[in-house]
Amino acid sequence: MKVKSAVLQEMGRPTPYAKSKPIVIEELELAPPHDEEVLVKLLYAGLCHSDLSVINASRPRPTPMALGHEAVGRIQQVGKNVDNVQVGDIVSCVFVPSCGTCDSCRTGRPATCTTGSKANGAGLLLCGQSHLSRQVSKPTDPKVIHHLLGVAAFSTYSVMNKNSVVKIDPSIPPKYAAVFGCAVITGVGAVVNTAKIEFGASVAIVGLGGVGFCALLGALAAGASSIIVVDLEQSKLDLAKKLGASHAVLSTKDTSLDNLIQSIKQLTRQGRGVDYAFEMAGSGPTLKIAYGITRPGGTTVTAGLPHPETQFSISQVTITAEERTLKGSYLGSCVPTRDIPRYVQLYKEDQ
Ligand SMILES: [Zn+2]
Ligand SMILES: [Zn+2]
């Protein structure tokens, strides 16, 4: 069938993108779903920082590529081995398709599925193929269009593996439902799955994008006693305070990291730092801040996605002598079929 997709032509074009136009809306041919796949009519999609990270080459992927991964859609057609969704279901898209059989999947860690990560890196579906292609005038022009993260949501329709979709409550307005598959599971999951914070824990969140805000909501729902938020934008800090953050700290590009770390620690019990600090911006300095404001015995979680060449150094002895933990969190360490309906329910309960 014919579909329209926002296709990234190549990575790393210069900014401003309004001039270099790395993305073009193209009419493409979408091949029908295989037995394990579904055809989805996309209803709403969010623009996530990870889309930008592919455009600016921080997350290198093959091009041309149909972008978009944070979305909600309606099932239009199912392959004959699909049993988790039916035609007409409203689904949240999941950006790591899990195979269900690799070591990660079998041990309850589908976010790190070996087969899914490999397919995502290659810009293909789990079946090892692309379903998108374009008409070309010259035989040397690329004909195959890759799928971003098995979803390719900036399209009118897309084909996805059955494990790239989770059925959700259709009563949620689709424009809000769209963010559950990325910002919500990543942010809330970092708090409740990766860190598993205790009731009454003290928390800091460094970086208030969609994921950082969802971490704030997760920390509130999980019963954090105090929550410090850190960002470069006052308006985001104001909103975080309204939502329930205890302290808001404005950082500026010129603030010395050491001074910032010391001033944040002053807001914590005995100035020792927080029990859990979450790095949600994906940069070296933000992880340095998050690690610096974590107390001895505490846990620092990073869910941001920096450029692969970004290095992070810490005083090694702090890990030993302060019994520190540093954890990574991808897709909120979630099990999408368990967690997305749970978070949708929390949303419906006004949390
Ligand atoms: Zn995302
Ligand atoms: Zn797997």
GROMACS .gro file of C-alpha atoms and ligand atoms in nm:
model
  353
    1MET     CA    1   0.000   0.000   0.000
    2LYS     CA    2   0.103   0.363  -0.044
    3VAL     CA    3   0.192   0.554   0.273
    4LYS     CA    4   0.343   0.889   0.360
    5SER     CA    5   0.647   0.897   0.589
    6ALA     CA    6   0.891   1.153   0.726
    7VAL     CA    7   1.220   1.018   0.592
    8LEU     CA    8   1.562   1.118   0.723
    9GLN     CA    9   1.776   1.145   0.409
   10GLU     CA   10   2.114   1.138   0.583
   11MET     CA   11   2.254   1.204   0.930
   12GLY     CA   12   2.457   1.500   1.043
   13ARG     CA   13   2.340   1.772   0.805
   14PRO     CA   14   2.429   2.118   0.937
   15THR     CA   15   2.188   2.326   1.145
   16PRO     CA   16   1.960   2.510   1.101
   17TYR     CA   17   1.760   2.213   0.973
   18ALA     CA   18   1.503   2.449   0.823
   19LYS     CA   19   1.775   2.520   0.567
   20SER     CA   20   1.954   2.185   0.530
   21LYS     CA   21   1.623   1.990   0.535
   22PRO     CA   22   1.741   1.647   0.652
   23ILE     CA   23   1.381   1.519   0.662
   24VAL     CA   24   1.151   1.494   0.360
   25ILE     CA   25   0.788   1.374   0.360
   26GLU     CA   26   0.783   1.103   0.095
   27GLU     CA   27   0.525   0.873  -0.055
   28LEU     CA   28   0.650   0.517   0.003
   29GLU     CA   29   0.540   0.162  -0.065
   30LEU     CA   30   0.462  -0.034   0.255
   31ALA     CA   31   0.474  -0.414   0.217
   32PRO     CA   32   0.200  -0.606   0.405
   33PRO     CA   33   0.267  -0.760   0.749
   34HIS     CA   34   0.429  -1.104   0.782
   35ASP     CA   35   0.275  -1.369   1.010
   36GLU     CA   36   0.426  -1.216   1.328
   37GLU     CA   37   0.351  -0.856   1.233
   38VAL     CA   38   0.074  -0.599   1.245
   39LEU     CA   39  -0.031  -0.309   1.025
   40VAL     CA   40  -0.085   0.003   1.238
   41LYS     CA   41  -0.262   0.326   1.144
   42LEU     CA   42  -0.071   0.590   1.339
   43LEU     CA   43  -0.292   0.835   1.531
   44TYR     CA   44  -0.045   1.055   1.724
   45ALA     CA   45   0.332   1.057   1.766
   46GLY     CA   46   0.564   1.250   1.996
   47LEU     CA   47   0.890   1.408   1.887
   48CYS     CA   48   1.153   1.265   2.119
   49HIS     CA   49   1.514   1.362   2.176
   50SER     CA   50   1.617   1.021   2.040
   51ASP     CA   51   1.470   1.120   1.702
   52LEU     CA   52   1.695   1.426   1.709
   53SER     CA   53   1.989   1.209   1.815
   54VAL     CA   54   1.956   1.013   1.490
   55ILE     CA   55   1.918   1.332   1.283
   56ASN     CA   56   2.234   1.484   1.434
   57ALA     CA   57   2.426   1.151   1.424
   58SER     CA   58   2.459   1.109   1.802
   59ARG     CA   59   2.281   0.772   1.761
   60PRO     CA   60   2.420   0.648   1.429
   61ARG     CA   61   2.168   0.452   1.219
   62PRO     CA   62   2.146   0.353   0.853
   63THR     CA   63   1.971   0.600   0.622
   64PRO     CA   64   1.741   0.676   0.454
   65MET     CA   65   1.524   0.605   0.757
   66ALA     CA   66   1.158   0.665   0.843
   67LEU     CA   67   1.170   0.833   1.187
   68GLY     CA   68   0.938   0.836   1.490
   69HIS     CA   69   0.907   0.587   1.775
   70GLU     CA   70   0.685   0.739   2.047
   71ALA     CA   71   0.331   0.684   1.922
   72VAL     CA   72  -0.017   0.547   1.950
   73GLY     CA   73  -0.209   0.379   1.671
   74ARG     CA   74  -0.498   0.155   1.572
   75ILE     CA   75  -0.446  -0.203   1.453
   76GLN     CA   76  -0.565  -0.236   1.092
   77GLN     CA   77  -0.446  -0.586   1.007
   78VAL     CA   78  -0.276  -0.874   1.189
   79GLY     CA   79  -0.054  -1.157   1.067
   80LYS     CA   80  -0.174  -1.513   1.127
   81ASN     CA   81   0.055  -1.572   1.429
   82VAL     CA   82  -0.049  -1.255   1.611
   83ASP     CA   83  -0.243  -1.328   1.930
   84ASN     CA   84  -0.176  -1.026   2.154
   85VAL     CA   85  -0.384  -0.770   1.961
   86GLN     CA   86  -0.684  -0.764   1.728
   87VAL     CA   87  -0.800  -0.540   1.446
   88GLY     CA   88  -0.941  -0.219   1.596
   89ASP     CA   89  -0.731  -0.228   1.916
   90ILE     CA   90  -0.563   0.096   2.023
   91VAL     CA   91  -0.196   0.029   2.086
   92SER     CA   92   0.106   0.203   2.232
   93CYS     CA   93   0.423   0.150   2.029
   94VAL     CA   94   0.733   0.010   2.202
   95PHE     CA   95   1.077   0.101   2.070
   96VAL     CA   96   1.257  -0.225   2.152
   97PRO     CA   97   1.089  -0.521   1.982
   98SER     CA   98   1.153  -0.823   2.206
   99CYS     CA   99   1.207  -1.169   2.060
  100GLY     CA  100   1.090  -1.352   2.372
  101THR     CA  101   1.360  -1.619   2.344
  102CYS     CA  102   1.706  -1.460   2.397
  103ASP     CA  103   1.873  -1.458   2.740
  104SER     CA  104   1.759  -1.101   2.811
  105CYS     CA  105   1.397  -1.177   2.725
  106ARG     CA  106   1.394  -1.506   2.916
  107THR     CA  107   1.528  -1.335   3.229
  108GLY     CA  108   1.264  -1.061   3.228
  109ARG     CA  109   1.480  -0.790   3.065
  110PRO     CA  110   1.310  -0.736   2.726
  111ALA     CA  111   1.448  -0.380   2.710
  112THR     CA  112   1.791  -0.528   2.637
  113CYS     CA  113   1.667  -0.799   2.394
  114THR     CA  114   1.970  -0.909   2.189
  115THR     CA  115   1.773  -0.974   1.870
  116GLY     CA  116   1.567  -0.656   1.907
  117SER     CA  117   1.876  -0.440   1.966
  118LYS     CA  118   2.043  -0.591   1.659
  119ALA     CA  119   1.736  -0.527   1.440
  120ASN     CA  120   1.710  -0.170   1.574
  121GLY     CA  121   2.079  -0.106   1.500
  122ALA     CA  122   2.027  -0.229   1.144
  123GLY     CA  123   1.708  -0.022   1.102
  124LEU     CA  124   1.507  -0.335   1.020
  125LEU     CA  125   1.213  -0.518   1.174
  126LEU     CA  126   1.269  -0.836   1.378
  127CYS     CA  127   1.202  -1.036   1.059
  128GLY     CA  128   1.534  -0.898   0.929
  129GLN     CA  129   1.369  -0.694   0.655
  130SER     CA  130   1.244  -0.346   0.582
  131HIS     CA  131   0.882  -0.310   0.474
  132LEU     CA  132   0.931   0.038   0.330
  133SER     CA  133   1.063   0.127  -0.012
  134ARG     CA  134   1.057   0.418  -0.254
  135GLN     CA  135   1.048   0.463  -0.631
  136VAL     CA  136   1.389   0.569  -0.755
  137SER     CA  137   1.484   0.739  -1.078
  138LYS     CA  138   1.853   0.635  -1.077
  139PRO     CA  139   1.950   0.273  -0.996
  140THR     CA  140   2.221   0.405  -0.760
  141ASP     CA  141   1.965   0.587  -0.540
  142PRO     CA  142   1.874   0.403  -0.218
  143LYS     CA  143   1.545   0.218  -0.267
  144VAL     CA  144   1.507   0.057   0.077
  145ILE     CA  145   1.391   0.284   0.361
  146HIS     CA  146   1.492   0.178   0.712
  147HIS     CA  147   1.256   0.174   1.011
  148LEU     CA  148   1.354   0.370   1.324
  149LEU     CA  149   1.344   0.136   1.626
  150GLY     CA  150   1.100  -0.104   1.460
  151VAL     CA  151   0.827   0.161   1.476
  152ALA     CA  152   0.878   0.432   1.208
  153ALA     CA  153   0.590   0.627   1.358
  154PHE     CA  154   0.609   0.947   1.154
  155SER     CA  155   0.406   0.767   0.889
  156THR     CA  156   0.040   0.739   0.802
  157TYR     CA  157   0.066   0.359   0.840
  158SER     CA  158   0.347   0.133   0.953
  159VAL     CA  159   0.417  -0.239   0.986
  160MET     CA  160   0.561  -0.351   1.321
  161ASN     CA  161   0.644  -0.675   1.496
  162LYS     CA  162   0.360  -0.788   1.728
  163ASN     CA  163   0.592  -0.725   2.025
  164SER     CA  164   0.637  -0.361   1.922
  165VAL     CA  165   0.277  -0.290   2.026
  166VAL     CA  166   0.088  -0.309   2.355
  167LYS     CA  167  -0.290  -0.282   2.369
  168ILE     CA  168  -0.403   0.009   2.585
  169ASP     CA  169  -0.727   0.146   2.725
  170PRO     CA  170  -0.892   0.324   2.430
  171SER     CA  171  -1.049   0.589   2.655
  172ILE     CA  172  -0.718   0.779   2.693
  173PRO     CA  173  -0.706   1.073   2.449
  174PRO     CA  174  -0.459   0.957   2.180
  175LYS     CA  175  -0.249   1.272   2.201
  176TYR     CA  176  -0.164   1.180   2.562
  177ALA     CA  177  -0.151   0.805   2.498
  178ALA     CA  178   0.130   0.865   2.246
  179VAL     CA  179   0.392   0.938   2.513
  180PHE     CA  180   0.340   0.622   2.721
  181GLY     CA  181   0.564   0.408   2.497
  182CYS     CA  182   0.873   0.626   2.542
  183ALA     CA  183   0.880   0.922   2.783
  184VAL     CA  184   0.651   0.760   3.041
  185ILE     CA  185   0.799   0.410   3.054
  186THR     CA  186   1.155   0.547   3.040
  187GLY     CA  187   1.107   0.807   3.314
  188VAL     CA  188   0.872   0.624   3.550
  189GLY     CA  189   1.051   0.293   3.489
  190ALA     CA  190   1.392   0.439   3.582
  191VAL     CA  191   1.247   0.522   3.925
  192VAL     CA  192   1.030   0.218   3.997
  193ASN     CA  193   1.207  -0.060   3.802
  194THR     CA  194   1.574   0.035   3.771
  195ALA     CA  195   1.620   0.214   4.104
  196LYS     CA  196   1.322   0.060   4.287
  197ILE     CA  197   1.320   0.356   4.525
  198GLU     CA  198   1.187   0.298   4.875
  199PHE     CA  199   0.891   0.483   5.023
  200GLY     CA  200   1.029   0.802   5.181
  201ALA     CA  201   1.350   0.806   4.975
  202SER     CA  202   1.510   1.136   4.878
  203VAL     CA  203   1.543   1.189   4.504
  204ALA     CA  204   1.704   1.432   4.260
  205ILE     CA  205   1.624   1.457   3.889
  206VAL     CA  206   1.879   1.626   3.665
  207GLY     CA  207   1.725   1.731   3.332
  208LEU     CA  208   1.356   1.804   3.281
  209GLY     CA  209   1.263   1.686   2.935
  210GLY     CA  210   0.967   1.452   2.885
  211VAL     CA  211   1.160   1.169   3.050
  212GLY     CA  212   1.271   1.383   3.347
  213PHE     CA  213   0.915   1.501   3.409
  214CYS     CA  214   0.791   1.142   3.399
  215ALA     CA  215   1.062   1.046   3.649
  216LEU     CA  216   0.924   1.323   3.872
  217LEU     CA  217   0.571   1.178   3.845
  218GLY     CA  218   0.712   0.830   3.911
  219ALA     CA  219   0.898   0.950   4.222
  220LEU     CA  220   0.584   1.120   4.353
  221ALA     CA  221   0.373   0.808   4.291
  222ALA     CA  222   0.639   0.589   4.458
  223GLY     CA  223   0.632   0.801   4.775
  224ALA     CA  224   0.960   0.995   4.759
  225SER     CA  225   0.991   1.223   5.061
  226SER     CA  226   1.176   1.504   4.888
  227ILE     CA  227   1.249   1.565   4.522
  228ILE     CA  228   1.509   1.810   4.392
  229VAL     CA  229   1.484   1.904   4.025
  230VAL     CA  230   1.770   2.060   3.827
  231ASP     CA  231   1.740   2.219   3.483
  232LEU     CA  232   1.864   2.503   3.265
  233GLU     CA  233   1.513   2.646   3.214
  234GLN     CA  234   1.321   2.831   3.482
  235SER     CA  235   0.981   2.760   3.322
  236LYS     CA  236   1.038   2.385   3.349
  237LEU     CA  237   1.144   2.420   3.712
  238ASP     CA  238   0.829   2.622   3.785
  239LEU     CA  239   0.612   2.349   3.633
  240ALA     CA  240   0.800   2.081   3.829
  241LYS     CA  241   0.734   2.272   4.153
  242LYS     CA  242   0.365   2.290   4.067
  243LEU     CA  243   0.361   1.914   4.013
  244GLY     CA  244   0.515   1.851   4.354
  245ALA     CA  245   0.895   1.889   4.340
  246SER     CA  246   1.032   2.007   4.677
  247HIS     CA  247   1.328   2.212   4.551
  248ALA     CA  248   1.408   2.355   4.209
  249VAL     CA  249   1.766   2.441   4.116
  250LEU     CA  250   1.846   2.651   3.812
  251SER     CA  251   2.173   2.565   3.645
  252THR     CA  252   2.330   2.791   3.385
  253LYS     CA  253   2.589   2.711   3.121
  254ASP     CA  254   2.840   2.920   3.324
  255THR     CA  255   2.773   2.763   3.666
  256SER     CA  256   3.075   2.570   3.792
  257LEU     CA  257   2.974   2.206   3.836
  258ASP     CA  258   3.146   2.181   4.175
  259ASN     CA  259   2.961   2.486   4.308
  260LEU     CA  260   2.633   2.355   4.171
  261ILE     CA  261   2.689   2.013   4.331
  262GLN     CA  262   2.772   2.173   4.667
  263SER     CA  263   2.466   2.400   4.659
  264ILE     CA  264   2.235   2.108   4.574
  265LYS     CA  265   2.383   1.896   4.854
  266GLN     CA  266   2.304   2.178   5.097
  267LEU     CA  267   1.935   2.107   5.027
  268THR     CA  268   1.969   1.746   5.147
  269ARG     CA  269   1.970   1.591   5.494
  270GLN     CA  270   2.301   1.677   5.669
  271GLY     CA  271   2.428   1.795   5.330
  272ARG     CA  272   2.521   1.437   5.235
  273GLY     CA  273   2.334   1.413   4.906
  274VAL     CA  274   2.022   1.227   4.793
  275ASP     CA  275   1.943   0.857   4.816
  276TYR     CA  276   1.874   0.840   4.441
  277ALA     CA  277   1.985   1.078   4.166
  278PHE     CA  278   1.854   1.042   3.811
  279GLU     CA  279   2.045   1.175   3.509
  280MET     CA  280   1.784   1.243   3.240
  281ALA     CA  281   1.959   1.465   2.986
  282GLY     CA  282   2.225   1.243   2.828
  283SER     CA  283   2.533   1.461   2.869
  284GLY     CA  284   2.864   1.424   3.052
  285PRO     CA  285   2.810   1.723   3.284
  286THR     CA  286   2.459   1.613   3.388
  287LEU     CA  287   2.587   1.269   3.488
  288LYS     CA  288   2.869   1.438   3.679
  289ILE     CA  289   2.610   1.645   3.867
  290ALA     CA  290   2.390   1.341   3.937
  291TYR     CA  291   2.684   1.135   4.064
  292GLY     CA  292   2.813   1.429   4.269
  293ILE     CA  293   2.485   1.484   4.454
  294THR     CA  294   2.428   1.115   4.541
  295ARG     CA  295   2.497   1.034   4.907
  296PRO     CA  296   2.739   0.766   5.028
  297GLY     CA  297   2.556   0.434   4.988
  298GLY     CA  298   2.323   0.594   4.735
  299THR     CA  299   2.237   0.509   4.376
  300THR     CA  300   2.286   0.716   4.060
  301VAL     CA  301   2.076   0.614   3.760
  302THR     CA  302   2.137   0.740   3.408
  303ALA     CA  303   1.868   0.716   3.140
  304GLY     CA  304   2.003   0.980   2.901
  305LEU     CA  305   2.160   0.880   2.570
  306PRO     CA  306   2.485   1.071   2.508
  307HIS     CA  307   2.698   1.049   2.193
  308PRO     CA  308   2.887   0.714   2.188
  309GLU     CA  309   3.220   0.898   2.220
  310THR     CA  310   3.117   1.082   2.539
  311GLN     CA  311   3.338   0.959   2.824
  312PHE     CA  312   3.261   0.982   3.195
  313SER     CA  313   3.525   0.973   3.466
  314ILE     CA  314   3.485   0.952   3.841
  315SER     CA  315   3.708   0.903   4.138
  316GLN     CA  316   3.714   0.524   4.149
  317VAL     CA  317   3.761   0.506   4.524
  318THR     CA  318   3.422   0.670   4.584
  319ILE     CA  319   3.253   0.358   4.449
  320THR     CA  320   3.433   0.141   4.704
  321ALA     CA  321   3.469   0.365   5.006
  322GLU     CA  322   3.122   0.518   4.973
  323GLU     CA  323   2.954   0.195   4.856
  324ARG     CA  324   2.811   0.379   4.559
  325THR     CA  325   2.596   0.231   4.282
  326LEU     CA  326   2.581   0.363   3.926
  327LYS     CA  327   2.313   0.206   3.706
  328GLY     CA  328   2.200   0.245   3.349
  329SER     CA  329   1.831   0.238   3.261
  330TYR     CA  330   1.702   0.173   2.909
  331LEU     CA  331   1.329   0.175   2.830
  332GLY     CA  332   1.286   0.213   3.208
  333SER     CA  333   1.401  -0.151   3.255
  334CYS     CA  334   1.039  -0.221   3.174
  335VAL     CA  335   0.828  -0.514   3.067
  336PRO     CA  336   0.602  -0.319   2.829
  337THR     CA  337   0.298  -0.549   2.851
  338ARG     CA  338   0.308  -0.525   3.231
  339ASP     CA  339   0.409  -0.161   3.275
  340ILE     CA  340   0.228   0.039   3.006
  341PRO     CA  341  -0.125  -0.065   3.120
  342ARG     CA  342  -0.016   0.004   3.481
  343TYR     CA  343   0.101   0.356   3.400
  344VAL     CA  344  -0.212   0.421   3.192
  345GLN     CA  345  -0.418   0.325   3.500
  346LEU     CA  346  -0.214   0.564   3.719
  347TYR     CA  347  -0.280   0.839   3.465
  348LYS     CA  348  -0.653   0.764   3.482
  349GLU     CA  349  -0.634   0.792   3.863
  350ASP     CA  350  -0.489   1.142   3.814
  351GLN     CA  351  -0.136   1.049   3.914
  352ZN      ZN  352   1.191   0.835   2.269
  353ZN      ZN  353   1.500  -1.116   2.309
   0.00000   0.00000   0.00000
